């Protein structure tokens, strides 16, 4: 299970991540709303722990953008709001805005952990099929028939980003941001990884198309007509 913790308070964020990782969850952290929004648009998670008072982009705006996206994978993502805004109006606004649960600060870690477990039990679709590829989001692995694809960490991150937006262009800058800072060297690395992915997906009836000047898209290959 993979959890994104969007919290700008360093002490609280550290405590939450330690509690989650002790419980066996993988975590990723965002220190501001803009960073959280980028991660939600490019990576897959099983739960979002969201503070409302984030710098750069308010938590409610992050939530609205998440719920407004058309992608299936993160659109139904469970969201647990953490906030010092404990009034009834704030709770109603957060829940009406698309949150699944609301925990007012301060709170006890055992209660936080219980709410995380409850939200994760709800589950969501874990399998994506494209061409002959079956991608399992919970294990982050792809299969072609009975054969499991052998992908590096960066290859996995990039193909997940493409699969999440299958049939649509993903800019090279977004792909580059997933493997390092922008620049010519990183752009070249993206091209190298795409070349490797194409080779590994040759028998999957899938193509990774380079749209010159715009980015890449992944799609199932159309059958050849006689």
Short mmCIF file of C-alpha atoms in Angstrom, two decimals:
data_model
loop_
_atom_site.label_atom_id
_atom_site.label_comp_id
_atom_site.label_asym_id
_atom_site.label_seq_id
_atom_site.Cartn_x
_atom_site.Cartn_y
_atom_site.Cartn_z
CA UNK A 1 0.00 0.00 0.00
CA UNK A 2 1.31 3.43 -1.00
CA UNK A 3 0.30 6.56 0.90
CA UNK A 4 0.94 10.20 0.05
CA UNK A 5 1.29 12.46 3.10
CA UNK A 6 0.75 16.13 2.22
CA UNK A 7 1.64 18.06 5.37
CA UNK A 8 3.86 21.14 5.74
CA UNK A 9 4.52 20.79 9.49
CA UNK A 10 7.85 18.93 9.54
CA UNK A 11 7.43 17.47 13.04
CA UNK A 12 3.92 16.17 12.41
CA UNK A 13 4.80 14.92 8.94
CA UNK A 14 7.77 12.97 10.32
CA UNK A 15 5.60 11.40 13.02
CA UNK A 16 2.90 10.39 10.56
CA UNK A 17 5.37 8.86 8.14
CA UNK A 18 7.12 6.95 10.92
CA UNK A 19 3.78 5.56 12.14
CA UNK A 20 2.73 4.55 8.63
CA UNK A 21 6.04 2.94 7.72
CA UNK A 22 6.13 1.08 11.03
CA UNK A 23 2.73 -0.32 10.06
CA UNK A 24 4.23 -1.55 6.78
CA UNK A 25 3.02 1.11 4.34
CA UNK A 26 5.14 2.77 1.67
CA UNK A 27 4.98 6.56 1.94
CA UNK A 28 5.78 9.59 -0.13
CA UNK A 29 5.69 13.12 1.26
CA UNK A 30 4.65 16.49 -0.13
CA UNK A 31 5.56 19.70 1.69
CA UNK A 32 3.17 21.98 -0.21
CA UNK A 33 -0.02 21.82 -2.24
CA UNK A 34 1.60 22.29 -5.63
CA UNK A 35 3.94 19.35 -5.02
CA UNK A 36 1.04 17.19 -3.84
CA UNK A 37 -0.97 18.11 -6.95
CA UNK A 38 1.93 17.14 -9.24
CA UNK A 39 2.41 13.79 -7.50
CA UNK A 40 -1.31 13.01 -7.66
CA UNK A 41 -1.31 13.73 -11.40
CA UNK A 42 1.70 11.53 -12.14
CA UNK A 43 1.87 8.71 -9.60
CA UNK A 44 -0.43 6.10 -8.14
CA UNK A 45 -1.43 5.96 -4.47
CA UNK A 46 -3.78 3.98 -2.27
CA UNK A 47 -4.51 6.84 0.15
CA UNK A 48 -3.97 10.58 0.43
CA UNK A 49 -3.43 12.12 3.87
CA UNK A 50 -4.11 15.80 3.24
CA UNK A 51 -3.54 18.86 5.40
CA UNK A 52 -5.76 21.78 4.43
CA UNK A 53 -3.40 24.61 5.36
CA UNK A 54 -0.73 23.87 2.77
CA UNK A 55 1.45 26.58 1.21
CA UNK A 56 1.31 27.34 -2.54
CA UNK A 57 -2.02 25.54 -2.97
CA UNK A 58 -4.68 25.07 -0.30
CA UNK A 59 -5.64 21.50 0.54
CA UNK A 60 -9.22 22.02 -0.62
CA UNK A 61 -7.90 23.14 -4.01
CA UNK A 62 -5.70 20.03 -4.20
CA UNK A 63 -8.77 17.93 -3.40
CA UNK A 64 -10.92 19.71 -5.99
CA UNK A 65 -8.31 19.16 -8.70
CA UNK A 66 -7.97 15.49 -7.72
CA UNK A 67 -11.71 14.87 -7.89
CA UNK A 68 -12.00 16.86 -11.12
CA UNK A 69 -9.58 14.70 -13.09
CA UNK A 70 -10.96 12.12 -15.50
CA UNK A 71 -8.30 9.45 -14.82
CA UNK A 72 -9.77 6.36 -13.20
CA UNK A 73 -6.79 5.38 -11.08
CA UNK A 74 -6.52 8.30 -8.64
CA UNK A 75 -9.97 9.78 -9.17
CA UNK A 76 -11.49 7.45 -6.55
CA UNK A 77 -8.51 7.70 -4.23
CA UNK A 78 -9.55 7.71 -0.54
CA UNK A 79 -8.67 11.02 1.15
CA UNK A 80 -8.19 11.60 4.87
CA UNK A 81 -8.12 15.30 5.76
CA UNK A 82 -6.04 16.46 8.71
CA UNK A 83 -6.72 20.02 9.74
CA UNK A 84 -6.65 22.52 12.57
CA UNK A 85 -9.92 23.81 11.10
CA UNK A 86 -12.13 21.84 13.44
CA UNK A 87 -15.42 23.71 13.11
CA UNK A 88 -18.53 21.97 11.84
CA UNK A 89 -18.51 24.24 8.75
CA UNK A 90 -14.92 23.24 7.93
CA UNK A 91 -15.71 19.53 8.31
CA UNK A 92 -18.78 19.79 6.09
CA UNK A 93 -16.85 21.73 3.46
CA UNK A 94 -14.06 19.15 3.42
CA UNK A 95 -16.40 16.16 3.19
CA UNK A 96 -18.61 17.84 0.58
CA UNK A 97 -15.44 18.67 -1.35
CA UNK A 98 -14.68 14.98 -1.81
CA UNK A 99 -12.84 13.85 1.31
CA UNK A 100 -13.70 10.43 2.76
CA UNK A 101 -12.81 11.26 6.37
CA UNK A 102 -11.86 14.31 8.43
CA UNK A 103 -9.61 14.33 11.49
CA UNK A 104 -9.22 17.58 13.42
CA UNK A 105 -5.85 18.48 14.96
CA UNK A 106 -4.63 17.67 17.54
CA UNK A 107 -5.31 13.93 17.35
CA UNK A 108 -3.87 10.70 18.72
CA UNK A 109 -1.79 8.48 16.43
CA UNK A 110 -3.80 5.31 17.28
CA UNK A 111 -6.97 7.01 16.03
CA UNK A 112 -5.14 8.21 12.91
CA UNK A 113 -3.89 4.66 12.25
CA UNK A 114 -7.39 3.22 12.71
CA UNK A 115 -8.87 5.67 10.21
CA UNK A 116 -6.12 4.86 7.70
CA UNK A 117 -6.89 1.14 8.02
CA UNK A 118 -10.62 1.76 7.58
CA UNK A 119 -10.11 3.80 4.40
CA UNK A 120 -7.69 1.31 2.89
CA UNK A 121 -10.14 -1.55 3.47
CA UNK A 122 -12.56 0.07 1.04
CA UNK A 123 -10.21 -0.82 -1.82
CA UNK A 124 -10.34 0.24 -5.44
CA UNK A 125 -9.65 -1.26 -8.91
CA UNK A 126 -6.13 -2.64 -8.97
CA UNK A 127 -5.79 -3.98 -12.51
CA UNK A 128 -5.37 -2.09 -15.77
CA UNK A 129 -5.36 -3.86 -19.13
CA UNK A 130 -3.90 -2.35 -22.29
CA UNK A 131 -3.20 -4.48 -25.30
CA UNK A 132 -1.81 -7.72 -23.90
CA UNK A 133 -0.35 -5.97 -20.87
CA UNK A 134 -1.92 -6.43 -17.45
CA UNK A 135 -0.67 -3.87 -14.95
CA UNK A 136 -1.22 -4.54 -11.25
CA UNK A 137 -1.23 -1.21 -9.40
CA UNK A 138 -0.88 -2.60 -5.88
CA UNK A 139 2.28 -4.57 -6.68
CA UNK A 140 3.42 -2.13 -9.42
CA UNK A 141 4.11 -5.02 -11.77
CA UNK A 142 3.15 -5.82 -15.33
CA UNK A 143 2.48 -9.18 -16.90
CA UNK A 144 2.34 -10.44 -20.46
CA UNK A 145 0.47 -13.69 -20.10
CA UNK A 146 2.32 -15.63 -17.42
CA UNK A 147 5.51 -13.62 -17.86
CA UNK A 148 6.27 -10.85 -15.38
CA UNK A 149 7.95 -7.79 -16.86
CA UNK A 150 11.35 -6.96 -15.41
CA UNK A 151 11.48 -3.19 -15.05
CA UNK A 152 13.83 -0.84 -13.23
CA UNK A 153 12.46 1.68 -10.72
CA UNK A 154 12.58 4.54 -13.24
CA UNK A 155 11.03 2.40 -15.97
CA UNK A 156 8.21 1.49 -13.57
CA UNK A 157 7.56 5.12 -12.62
CA UNK A 158 7.51 6.24 -16.25
CA UNK A 159 5.30 3.46 -17.58
CA UNK A 160 2.82 4.03 -14.72
CA UNK A 161 2.60 7.69 -15.65
CA UNK A 162 1.96 6.79 -19.30
CA UNK A 163 -0.59 4.09 -18.44
CA UNK A 164 -2.50 6.45 -16.18
CA UNK A 165 -2.98 8.74 -19.18
CA UNK A 166 -3.21 6.02 -21.85
CA UNK A 167 -4.12 7.45 -25.23
CA UNK A 168 -3.15 10.99 -24.22
CA UNK A 169 0.11 12.87 -24.46
CA UNK A 170 2.30 13.16 -21.38
CA UNK A 171 4.77 16.03 -21.69
CA UNK A 172 8.46 15.26 -21.58
CA UNK A 173 8.86 17.79 -18.74
CA UNK A 174 6.49 15.78 -16.52
CA UNK A 175 8.30 12.55 -17.33
CA UNK A 176 11.66 14.22 -16.70
CA UNK A 177 10.48 15.51 -13.31
CA UNK A 178 9.89 11.91 -12.21
CA UNK A 179 13.52 10.93 -12.68
CA UNK A 180 15.39 14.12 -11.80
CA UNK A 181 15.75 17.81 -12.43
CA UNK A 182 14.97 19.21 -15.85
CA UNK A 183 17.74 19.66 -18.37
CA UNK A 184 19.26 18.19 -21.49
CA UNK A 185 20.82 15.27 -19.61
CA UNK A 186 17.47 14.31 -18.06
CA UNK A 187 15.69 14.68 -21.41
CA UNK A 188 18.20 12.26 -22.89
CA UNK A 189 17.56 9.83 -20.02
CA UNK A 190 13.84 9.93 -20.75
CA UNK A 191 14.55 8.95 -24.36
CA UNK A 192 16.80 6.11 -23.19
CA UNK A 193 14.12 4.76 -20.83
CA UNK A 194 11.45 5.02 -23.52
CA UNK A 195 13.66 3.04 -25.89
CA UNK A 196 14.07 0.35 -23.23
CA UNK A 197 10.34 0.26 -22.50
CA UNK A 198 9.51 -0.12 -26.18
CA UNK A 199 11.80 -3.15 -26.40
CA UNK A 200 10.27 -4.73 -23.32
CA UNK A 201 6.73 -4.18 -24.60
CA UNK A 202 7.29 -5.41 -28.16
CA UNK A 203 5.05 -8.46 -27.63
CA UNK A 204 2.35 -6.54 -25.74
CA UNK A 205 0.54 -5.04 -28.77
CA UNK A 206 1.36 -1.63 -27.29
CA UNK A 207 3.23 1.31 -28.74
CA UNK A 208 4.89 4.25 -27.02
CA UNK A 209 4.56 7.07 -29.51
CA UNK A 210 6.83 10.11 -29.50
CA UNK A 211 4.77 13.17 -30.44
CA UNK A 212 7.54 15.49 -31.53
CA UNK A 213 7.77 18.65 -29.48
CA UNK A 214 4.96 17.58 -27.12
CA UNK A 215 5.81 14.34 -25.36
CA UNK A 216 4.87 10.67 -25.34
CA UNK A 217 1.71 8.63 -25.29
CA UNK A 218 1.05 4.94 -24.82
CA UNK A 219 -1.74 3.15 -26.64
CA UNK A 220 -2.82 -0.27 -27.82
CA UNK A 221 -1.81 -0.98 -31.38
CA UNK A 222 -4.60 -1.13 -33.93
CA UNK A 223 -5.01 -4.48 -35.67
CA UNK A 224 -3.56 -4.64 -39.17
CA UNK A 225 -6.33 -4.78 -41.70
CA UNK A 226 -5.92 -6.85 -44.87
#
